[in-house]
Short mmCIF file of C-alpha atoms and ligand atoms in Angstrom, two decimals:
data_model
loop_
_atom_site.label_atom_id
_atom_site.label_comp_id
_atom_site.label_asym_id
_atom_site.label_seq_id
_atom_site.Cartn_x
_atom_site.Cartn_y
_atom_site.Cartn_z
CA MET B 1 1.42 -148.78 -27.75
CA THR B 2 4.18 -151.16 -28.82
CA ARG B 3 3.45 -153.87 -31.32
CA SER B 4 4.11 -156.67 -28.81
CA ALA B 5 1.79 -155.12 -26.22
CA ARG B 6 -0.90 -154.84 -28.90
CA SER B 7 -0.48 -158.39 -30.08
CA ASP B 8 -0.99 -159.61 -26.47
CA ARG B 9 -4.45 -158.20 -26.93
CA ALA B 10 -5.04 -160.12 -30.13
CA TYR B 11 -8.48 -161.62 -30.62
CA GLY B 12 -8.98 -165.30 -29.98
CA LYS B 13 -7.02 -165.02 -26.72
CA ASN B 14 -10.11 -164.91 -24.55
CA ARG B 15 -9.72 -161.25 -23.70
CA THR B 16 -12.50 -159.30 -22.04
CA HIS B 17 -14.54 -156.71 -23.93
CA LEU B 18 -16.70 -154.22 -22.07
CA VAL B 19 -19.52 -153.34 -24.48
CA ALA B 20 -21.48 -150.34 -23.20
CA GLY B 21 -24.87 -150.25 -24.91
CA GLY B 22 -24.51 -153.96 -25.70
CA ALA B 23 -28.24 -154.73 -25.40
CA GLY B 24 -29.07 -152.35 -28.24
CA PHE B 25 -29.36 -152.97 -31.97
CA LEU B 26 -25.70 -152.54 -32.95
CA GLY B 27 -24.25 -153.62 -29.59
CA SER B 28 -25.99 -157.00 -29.65
CA HIS B 29 -24.63 -157.77 -33.14
CA LEU B 30 -21.15 -156.76 -32.02
CA ILE B 31 -21.44 -159.04 -28.97
CA ASP B 32 -22.45 -161.98 -31.18
CA ARG B 33 -19.35 -161.46 -33.30
CA LEU B 34 -17.02 -161.12 -30.28
CA LEU B 35 -18.43 -164.26 -28.66
CA ALA B 36 -18.06 -166.12 -31.95
CA ARG B 37 -14.36 -165.21 -31.84
CA GLY B 38 -14.04 -166.83 -28.41
CA GLU B 39 -13.84 -163.52 -26.52
CA ARG B 40 -15.37 -162.75 -23.11
CA VAL B 41 -17.96 -159.96 -23.02
CA LEU B 42 -19.25 -157.71 -20.26
CA CYS B 43 -22.40 -156.09 -21.58
CA VAL B 44 -23.10 -152.87 -19.66
CA ASP B 45 -26.50 -151.32 -20.34
CA ASN B 46 -29.26 -149.34 -18.61
CA PHE B 47 -31.91 -150.90 -20.91
CA PHE B 48 -33.34 -147.53 -21.93
CA THR B 49 -33.63 -148.61 -25.57
CA GLY B 50 -31.84 -151.94 -25.27
CA ARG B 51 -33.74 -155.20 -24.87
CA HIS B 52 -32.96 -158.51 -23.17
CA SER B 53 -34.47 -160.23 -26.21
CA ASN B 54 -31.56 -158.92 -28.35
CA LEU B 55 -29.25 -161.17 -26.34
CA SER B 56 -31.65 -163.94 -25.28
CA HIS B 57 -30.04 -166.40 -27.72
CA GLN B 58 -26.76 -165.95 -25.79
CA ILE B 59 -28.20 -166.46 -22.30
CA GLY B 60 -26.36 -169.36 -20.72
CA ASN B 61 -23.17 -168.58 -22.64
CA PRO B 62 -20.54 -168.49 -19.87
CA GLN B 63 -18.47 -165.99 -21.86
CA LEU B 64 -21.20 -163.31 -21.55
CA GLU B 65 -22.09 -161.31 -18.46
CA ILE B 66 -24.85 -158.69 -18.50
CA ILE B 67 -24.56 -155.79 -16.05
CA ARG B 68 -27.35 -153.24 -15.58
CA HIS B 69 -25.53 -149.94 -15.18
CA ASP B 70 -25.98 -146.39 -16.35
CA VAL B 71 -22.79 -145.02 -17.89
CA ILE B 72 -23.49 -141.53 -16.55
CA HIS B 73 -22.13 -143.02 -13.30
CA PRO B 74 -18.49 -144.09 -12.97
CA ILE B 75 -17.73 -147.75 -13.48
CA ASP B 76 -14.84 -149.88 -12.31
CA LEU B 77 -14.37 -153.21 -14.07
CA GLN B 78 -11.43 -155.16 -15.46
CA ALA B 79 -11.37 -155.38 -19.25
CA ASP B 80 -8.98 -155.43 -22.19
CA PHE B 81 -11.10 -153.39 -24.62
CA ILE B 82 -13.93 -150.89 -24.20
CA TRP B 83 -16.62 -150.28 -26.82
CA ASN B 84 -18.75 -147.21 -26.12
CA LEU B 85 -22.05 -147.66 -27.94
CA ALA B 86 -24.23 -146.46 -25.06
CA CYS B 87 -26.61 -143.79 -26.37
CA PRO B 88 -30.10 -143.82 -27.86
CA ALA B 89 -29.77 -143.42 -31.63
CA SER B 90 -33.21 -142.82 -33.08
CA PRO B 91 -34.48 -139.19 -33.07
CA PRO B 92 -37.68 -139.94 -31.05
CA HIS B 93 -35.61 -141.85 -28.47
CA TYR B 94 -32.83 -139.30 -28.06
CA GLN B 95 -35.32 -136.42 -28.01
CA HIS B 96 -37.44 -138.15 -25.33
CA ASP B 97 -35.17 -136.83 -22.54
CA PRO B 98 -32.63 -134.57 -24.26
CA VAL B 99 -30.80 -133.64 -21.06
CA PHE B 100 -30.26 -137.31 -20.30
CA THR B 101 -29.04 -137.90 -23.86
CA MET B 102 -26.43 -135.18 -23.41
CA LYS B 103 -25.41 -136.63 -20.03
CA THR B 104 -25.08 -140.08 -21.60
CA SER B 105 -22.78 -138.84 -24.33
CA VAL B 106 -20.67 -136.53 -22.19
CA LEU B 107 -20.59 -138.12 -18.72
CA GLY B 108 -20.75 -141.63 -20.20
CA SER B 109 -17.74 -140.93 -22.40
CA ILE B 110 -15.78 -139.35 -19.54
CA ASN B 111 -16.45 -142.35 -17.29
CA LEU B 112 -15.47 -144.90 -19.94
CA LEU B 113 -12.45 -142.89 -21.08
CA ASP B 114 -11.30 -142.61 -17.45
CA LEU B 115 -11.54 -146.39 -17.16
CA ALA B 116 -9.69 -146.95 -20.46
CA SER B 117 -7.00 -144.52 -19.39
CA ARG B 118 -6.59 -146.13 -15.92
CA LEU B 119 -6.40 -149.63 -17.41
CA GLY B 120 -4.26 -148.59 -20.41
CA ILE B 121 -6.67 -150.22 -22.88
CA PRO B 122 -8.24 -149.10 -26.19
CA LEU B 123 -11.65 -147.41 -26.30
CA PHE B 124 -13.86 -147.52 -29.38
CA GLN B 125 -16.25 -144.57 -29.64
CA ALA B 126 -19.46 -144.97 -31.67
CA SER B 127 -19.82 -141.48 -33.10
CA THR B 128 -22.20 -140.53 -35.86
CA SER B 129 -22.71 -138.85 -39.21
CA GLU B 130 -24.85 -136.41 -37.19
CA VAL B 131 -21.62 -134.61 -36.25
CA TYR B 132 -21.88 -133.20 -39.81
CA GLY B 133 -25.39 -131.86 -39.06
CA ASP B 134 -27.19 -130.69 -42.22
CA PRO B 135 -24.02 -130.92 -44.32
CA GLN B 136 -22.98 -128.29 -46.82
CA VAL B 137 -20.22 -130.58 -48.15
CA HIS B 138 -21.32 -133.65 -50.07
CA PRO B 139 -20.33 -136.46 -49.74
CA GLN B 140 -19.04 -135.98 -46.20
CA THR B 141 -15.32 -136.44 -45.58
CA GLU B 142 -13.86 -136.70 -42.09
CA SER B 143 -12.07 -133.37 -42.53
CA TYR B 144 -15.41 -131.54 -42.82
CA TRP B 145 -16.27 -129.77 -39.53
CA GLY B 146 -20.01 -129.94 -40.09
CA HIS B 147 -23.02 -127.64 -40.02
CA VAL B 148 -24.87 -128.27 -36.76
CA ASN B 149 -27.59 -126.21 -35.11
CA PRO B 150 -26.23 -125.96 -31.55
CA ILE B 151 -29.60 -125.09 -29.99
CA GLY B 152 -32.09 -127.18 -31.97
CA ILE B 153 -34.06 -130.33 -31.17
CA ARG B 154 -31.30 -132.58 -32.54
CA SER B 155 -28.46 -130.83 -30.71
CA CYS B 156 -28.67 -132.99 -27.55
CA TYR B 157 -27.48 -135.83 -29.78
CA ASP B 158 -25.34 -134.01 -32.36
CA GLU B 159 -23.54 -131.77 -29.87
CA GLY B 160 -23.35 -134.58 -27.30
CA LYS B 161 -21.58 -136.77 -29.84
CA ARG B 162 -19.33 -133.90 -30.93
CA ALA B 163 -18.38 -133.31 -27.28
CA ALA B 164 -17.68 -137.03 -26.91
CA GLU B 165 -15.32 -136.90 -29.90
CA ALA B 166 -13.57 -133.86 -28.40
CA LEU B 167 -13.18 -135.76 -25.11
CA CYS B 168 -11.70 -138.77 -26.92
CA LEU B 169 -9.10 -136.64 -28.66
CA ASP B 170 -8.35 -134.71 -25.44
CA PHE B 171 -7.78 -137.97 -23.56
CA ARG B 172 -5.41 -139.04 -26.35
CA ARG B 173 -3.48 -135.75 -26.30
CA SER B 174 -3.36 -135.27 -22.53
CA ARG B 175 -3.16 -138.88 -21.25
CA GLY B 176 -2.06 -140.95 -24.21
CA THR B 177 -5.32 -142.96 -24.19
CA ASP B 178 -5.80 -145.27 -27.18
CA VAL B 179 -9.05 -143.99 -28.74
CA ARG B 180 -10.67 -145.21 -31.95
CA VAL B 181 -13.54 -143.05 -33.19
CA VAL B 182 -15.91 -144.11 -35.96
CA ARG B 183 -18.65 -141.96 -37.47
CA ILE B 184 -21.52 -144.31 -38.22
CA PHE B 185 -23.96 -143.49 -41.02
CA ASN B 186 -27.57 -144.80 -40.95
CA THR B 187 -27.47 -148.53 -40.30
CA TYR B 188 -30.31 -151.04 -40.44
CA GLY B 189 -31.03 -154.74 -40.03
CA PRO B 190 -32.56 -157.37 -37.74
CA ARG B 191 -33.08 -156.33 -34.08
CA MET B 192 -33.98 -152.76 -34.92
CA HIS B 193 -36.78 -151.86 -32.57
CA PRO B 194 -40.10 -151.96 -34.51
CA ASP B 195 -41.23 -148.76 -32.75
CA ASP B 196 -37.99 -146.82 -32.78
CA GLY B 197 -39.30 -144.28 -35.28
CA ARG B 198 -36.39 -144.61 -37.70
CA VAL B 199 -37.26 -144.57 -41.35
CA ILE B 200 -36.46 -148.20 -42.25
CA SER B 201 -38.32 -149.69 -39.28
CA ASN B 202 -41.27 -147.32 -39.79
CA PHE B 203 -41.62 -148.01 -43.53
CA ILE B 204 -41.27 -151.80 -43.25
CA VAL B 205 -43.69 -152.12 -40.33
CA GLN B 206 -46.18 -149.81 -42.07
CA ALA B 207 -45.89 -151.77 -45.33
CA LEU B 208 -46.32 -155.14 -43.59
CA GLN B 209 -49.36 -153.90 -41.68
CA GLY B 210 -50.92 -152.25 -44.75
CA ARG B 211 -50.82 -148.83 -43.03
CA ALA B 212 -49.87 -145.61 -44.81
CA ILE B 213 -46.16 -145.07 -45.41
CA THR B 214 -45.30 -141.80 -43.63
CA ILE B 215 -42.95 -139.66 -45.69
CA TYR B 216 -41.73 -136.58 -43.83
CA GLY B 217 -41.55 -133.53 -46.10
CA ASP B 218 -41.39 -134.08 -49.87
CA GLY B 219 -39.35 -137.28 -49.54
CA GLN B 220 -36.46 -135.83 -51.56
CA GLN B 221 -34.07 -135.82 -48.57
CA SER B 222 -31.42 -138.53 -48.92
CA ARG B 223 -29.68 -141.01 -46.66
CA SER B 224 -27.12 -143.79 -47.16
CA PHE B 225 -28.05 -147.07 -45.51
CA CYS B 226 -25.53 -149.65 -44.32
CA TYR B 227 -26.50 -153.22 -43.45
CA VAL B 228 -25.55 -154.12 -39.87
CA ASP B 229 -23.21 -157.03 -40.75
CA ASP B 230 -21.11 -154.76 -42.96
CA LEU B 231 -20.92 -152.15 -40.22
CA VAL B 232 -19.82 -154.62 -37.54
CA ASP B 233 -17.10 -155.92 -39.92
CA GLY B 234 -15.83 -152.33 -39.96
CA PHE B 235 -15.99 -152.04 -36.14
CA LEU B 236 -13.85 -155.16 -35.72
CA LYS B 237 -11.33 -153.97 -38.29
CA VAL B 238 -10.94 -150.70 -36.36
CA MET B 239 -10.24 -152.49 -33.07
CA ASP B 240 -7.95 -154.99 -34.85
CA LEU B 241 -5.59 -152.21 -35.98
CA ASP B 242 -2.24 -152.29 -34.18
CA LYS B 243 -2.27 -148.53 -33.89
CA ALA B 244 -5.25 -146.24 -33.36
CA PRO B 245 -6.04 -144.16 -36.46
CA GLU B 246 -5.25 -140.45 -36.09
CA SER B 247 -8.64 -139.32 -37.35
CA PRO B 248 -12.21 -140.45 -36.80
CA ILE B 249 -13.26 -142.79 -39.64
CA ASN B 250 -16.58 -142.75 -41.52
CA LEU B 251 -18.33 -146.12 -41.69
CA GLY B 252 -21.35 -146.31 -43.94
CA ASN B 253 -22.62 -147.41 -47.31
CA PRO B 254 -22.06 -144.74 -49.98
CA GLY B 255 -25.21 -145.73 -51.90
CA GLU B 256 -27.54 -142.74 -51.59
CA PHE B 257 -31.35 -142.89 -51.78
CA THR B 258 -34.19 -140.43 -51.31
CA MET B 259 -36.88 -141.37 -48.80
CA LEU B 260 -39.32 -141.64 -51.68
CA GLU B 261 -37.04 -144.16 -53.44
CA LEU B 262 -36.70 -146.08 -50.17
CA ALA B 263 -40.49 -146.20 -49.73
CA GLN B 264 -40.92 -147.47 -53.29
CA GLN B 265 -38.31 -150.23 -52.80
CA ILE B 266 -39.94 -151.37 -49.56
CA LEU B 267 -43.41 -151.38 -51.15
CA ALA B 268 -42.09 -153.49 -54.03
CA LEU B 269 -40.20 -155.95 -51.78
CA THR B 270 -43.10 -156.45 -49.36
CA GLY B 271 -45.73 -156.52 -52.12
CA SER B 272 -47.70 -154.10 -49.97
CA SER B 273 -50.48 -151.89 -51.29
CA SER B 274 -49.95 -149.25 -48.56
CA LYS B 275 -50.43 -145.68 -49.74
CA ILE B 276 -47.78 -143.01 -49.32
CA GLU B 277 -48.78 -140.13 -47.00
CA GLN B 278 -46.89 -136.89 -46.47
CA ARG B 279 -46.21 -135.63 -42.92
CA PRO B 280 -44.46 -132.44 -41.80
CA LEU B 281 -40.68 -132.51 -42.02
CA PRO B 282 -39.14 -132.49 -38.50
CA LYS B 283 -37.08 -129.41 -37.67
CA ASP B 284 -33.38 -129.50 -38.61
CA ASP B 285 -33.83 -132.75 -40.59
CA PRO B 286 -30.62 -133.06 -42.67
CA SER B 287 -31.40 -132.72 -46.38
CA ARG B 288 -28.77 -135.18 -47.62
CA ARG B 289 -26.14 -137.51 -46.33
CA ARG B 290 -23.56 -139.78 -47.94
CA PRO B 291 -20.24 -140.94 -46.52
CA ASP B 292 -16.94 -140.57 -48.27
CA ILE B 293 -15.33 -143.85 -47.17
CA SER B 294 -11.86 -143.32 -48.69
CA LEU B 295 -10.24 -143.39 -45.22
CA ALA B 296 -11.96 -146.65 -44.30
CA ARG B 297 -10.87 -148.21 -47.60
CA GLN B 298 -7.30 -147.02 -47.09
CA HIS B 299 -6.80 -147.79 -43.37
CA LEU B 300 -9.09 -150.78 -42.89
CA GLY B 301 -9.42 -152.27 -46.37
CA TRP B 302 -13.16 -152.04 -45.61
CA GLU B 303 -16.14 -151.32 -47.74
CA PRO B 304 -19.73 -152.51 -47.48
CA LYS B 305 -20.70 -155.60 -49.48
CA ILE B 306 -24.46 -155.82 -48.96
CA ALA B 307 -26.65 -153.86 -51.38
CA LEU B 308 -29.71 -152.07 -50.03
CA ARG B 309 -32.11 -154.46 -51.76
CA ASP B 310 -30.47 -157.55 -50.22
CA GLY B 311 -30.27 -155.98 -46.76
CA LEU B 312 -33.90 -154.91 -46.96
CA ILE B 313 -34.99 -158.46 -47.83
CA LYS B 314 -33.28 -159.81 -44.67
CA THR B 315 -34.70 -156.96 -42.57
CA ILE B 316 -38.23 -157.49 -43.87
CA GLU B 317 -37.97 -161.19 -42.92
CA TYR B 318 -36.96 -160.13 -39.39
CA PHE B 319 -39.85 -157.67 -39.03
CA LYS B 320 -42.28 -160.39 -40.13
CA THR B 321 -41.22 -162.37 -37.05
CA CYS B 322 -41.98 -159.35 -34.80
CA GLU B 323 -45.62 -159.15 -35.85
P1 NAD L 401 -29.86 -148.51 -29.65
O1 NAD L 401 -30.74 -147.47 -29.06
O2 NAD L 401 -30.48 -149.76 -30.17
O3 NAD L 401 -28.73 -148.93 -28.61
C1 NAD L 401 -28.19 -148.07 -27.64
C2 NAD L 401 -27.95 -148.88 -26.37
O4 NAD L 401 -27.38 -148.00 -25.37
C3 NAD L 401 -29.26 -149.42 -25.77
O5 NAD L 401 -29.07 -150.75 -25.38
C4 NAD L 401 -29.50 -148.51 -24.57
O6 NAD L 401 -30.28 -149.12 -23.57
C5 NAD L 401 -28.08 -148.19 -24.14
N1 NAD L 401 -27.97 -146.95 -23.37
C6 NAD L 401 -28.50 -145.74 -23.68
N2 NAD L 401 -28.18 -144.83 -22.72
C7 NAD L 401 -27.41 -145.51 -21.81
C8 NAD L 401 -26.81 -145.13 -20.57
N3 NAD L 401 -26.90 -143.87 -20.11
N4 NAD L 401 -26.13 -146.08 -19.88
C9 NAD L 401 -26.04 -147.35 -20.34
N5 NAD L 401 -26.61 -147.76 -21.49
C10 NAD L 401 -27.29 -146.84 -22.22
O7 NAD L 401 -29.02 -147.78 -30.77
P2 NAD L 401 -28.01 -148.38 -31.85
O8 NAD L 401 -28.59 -148.12 -33.19
O9 NAD L 401 -27.61 -149.75 -31.49
O10 NAD L 401 -26.78 -147.39 -31.67
C11 NAD L 401 -25.62 -147.77 -30.94
C12 NAD L 401 -24.61 -146.64 -30.98
O11 NAD L 401 -24.26 -146.35 -32.33
C13 NAD L 401 -25.11 -145.33 -30.36
O12 NAD L 401 -24.06 -144.72 -29.67
C14 NAD L 401 -25.48 -144.50 -31.58
O13 NAD L 401 -25.37 -143.12 -31.33
C15 NAD L 401 -24.47 -144.98 -32.61
N6 NAD L 401 -24.97 -144.78 -33.98
C16 NAD L 401 -25.93 -145.61 -34.49
C17 NAD L 401 -26.40 -145.40 -35.78
C18 NAD L 401 -27.43 -146.29 -36.41
O14 NAD L 401 -27.81 -146.05 -37.56
N7 NAD L 401 -27.89 -147.34 -35.77
C19 NAD L 401 -25.90 -144.33 -36.54
C20 NAD L 401 -24.96 -143.49 -35.96
C21 NAD L 401 -24.48 -143.74 -34.69
N1 UDP L 402 -38.42 -140.25 -42.16
C1 UDP L 402 -39.57 -140.34 -42.92
N2 UDP L 402 -40.61 -141.08 -42.42
C2 UDP L 402 -40.53 -141.74 -41.23
C3 UDP L 402 -39.34 -141.66 -40.48
C4 UDP L 402 -38.30 -140.89 -40.98
O1 UDP L 402 -39.69 -139.76 -44.02
O2 UDP L 402 -41.51 -142.41 -40.87
C5 UDP L 402 -37.29 -139.47 -42.72
C6 UDP L 402 -36.66 -138.47 -41.74
O3 UDP L 402 -37.36 -137.23 -41.79
C7 UDP L 402 -35.26 -138.37 -42.28
C8 UDP L 402 -34.97 -139.77 -42.85
O4 UDP L 402 -36.26 -140.37 -43.02
O5 UDP L 402 -35.20 -137.45 -43.33
C9 UDP L 402 -34.11 -140.63 -41.93
O6 UDP L 402 -34.72 -140.62 -40.66
P1 UDP L 402 -34.15 -141.50 -39.45
O7 UDP L 402 -34.91 -141.06 -38.24
O8 UDP L 402 -34.20 -142.94 -39.80
O9 UDP L 402 -32.62 -141.12 -39.34
P2 UDP L 402 -31.82 -139.73 -39.26
O10 UDP L 402 -32.75 -138.59 -39.54
O11 UDP L 402 -31.29 -139.69 -37.88
O12 UDP L 402 -30.80 -139.86 -40.31
#
């Protein structure tokens, strides 16, 4: 794309953004930021895990239109940018109907890529650190091909997202489509679903309700947690680039914590006297995960600013309002 064509699409010019999965946790935060920039938004969602309440504060905003649609079916709308966030993200949600999860990633991506290609507009693909599976390289760089069980209980998500990345790159190579792929590492913050089964929501809700904190396995597995505002800053920087990056880009917070450390922080911050209880480790649960964010630093000038403790304090305040 030429520079002048790209700058016609500059933000603040009331362009239209199709946000697939916009009623979900990350999508609703992205929509808030786009609307705050004066953009128009078409939120496309089947409301499988998304909630109207995530966008209720925007109802009545003439710049936002909400369309109930399942991305496994083709869609034909006018837009200037496409953001593909449509896919359940928490393991219990994506394992609920694994065939549908795979269809969402593969057919959903094909349908949105077809639209981007027809309209000649950029498509942002929300990929995941799960493409690295249970990684044997640590921290994970984008050049690492991953270590994924192709037939396990997580593969509907991991392989679906890997197929979606392959489709993005094939559309670029065969049709010149402008694709921007980010690999998102565990992200948390307000509007996470209290029952989504992810570790941060589980631990905070358990601590606030004085129920046992459920640690799966010995609690020595690690994750890196990024606060949602930091992540969305990264999303916007990716779409703001004049030229699509060659490679997918990791977005995540490189701080790495074991689940036991996370439980202890949440107990301390909530002042809860919940006990810690061990539960069986789910199959294929990755043993460690930490992003190498050198590419994001280099291409986007991006790195997270919000420390886990500060993000947890804001997230705990949010979960208190859900009780
Ligand atoms: P979420 O479950 O809150 O949001 C997903 C949204 O997609 C929901 O609104 C859901 O209703 C919608 N959706 C699902 N299937 C759809 C379909 N077939 N058609 C239309 N809409 C559909 O999850 P999230 O945490 O906001 O994740 C958003 C995206 O980011 C997902 O693609 C996810 O894989 C990716 N991601 C998230 C994380 C994270 O830590 N939150 C990490 C890695 C990747
Ligand atoms: N986990 C846990 N207790 C819970 C929920 C999750 O110990 O109540 C663990 C889970 O086994 C995994 C880590 O926390 O090792 C992160 O889980 P999550 O589902 O949040 O994300 P993902 O596994 O997809 O990174």
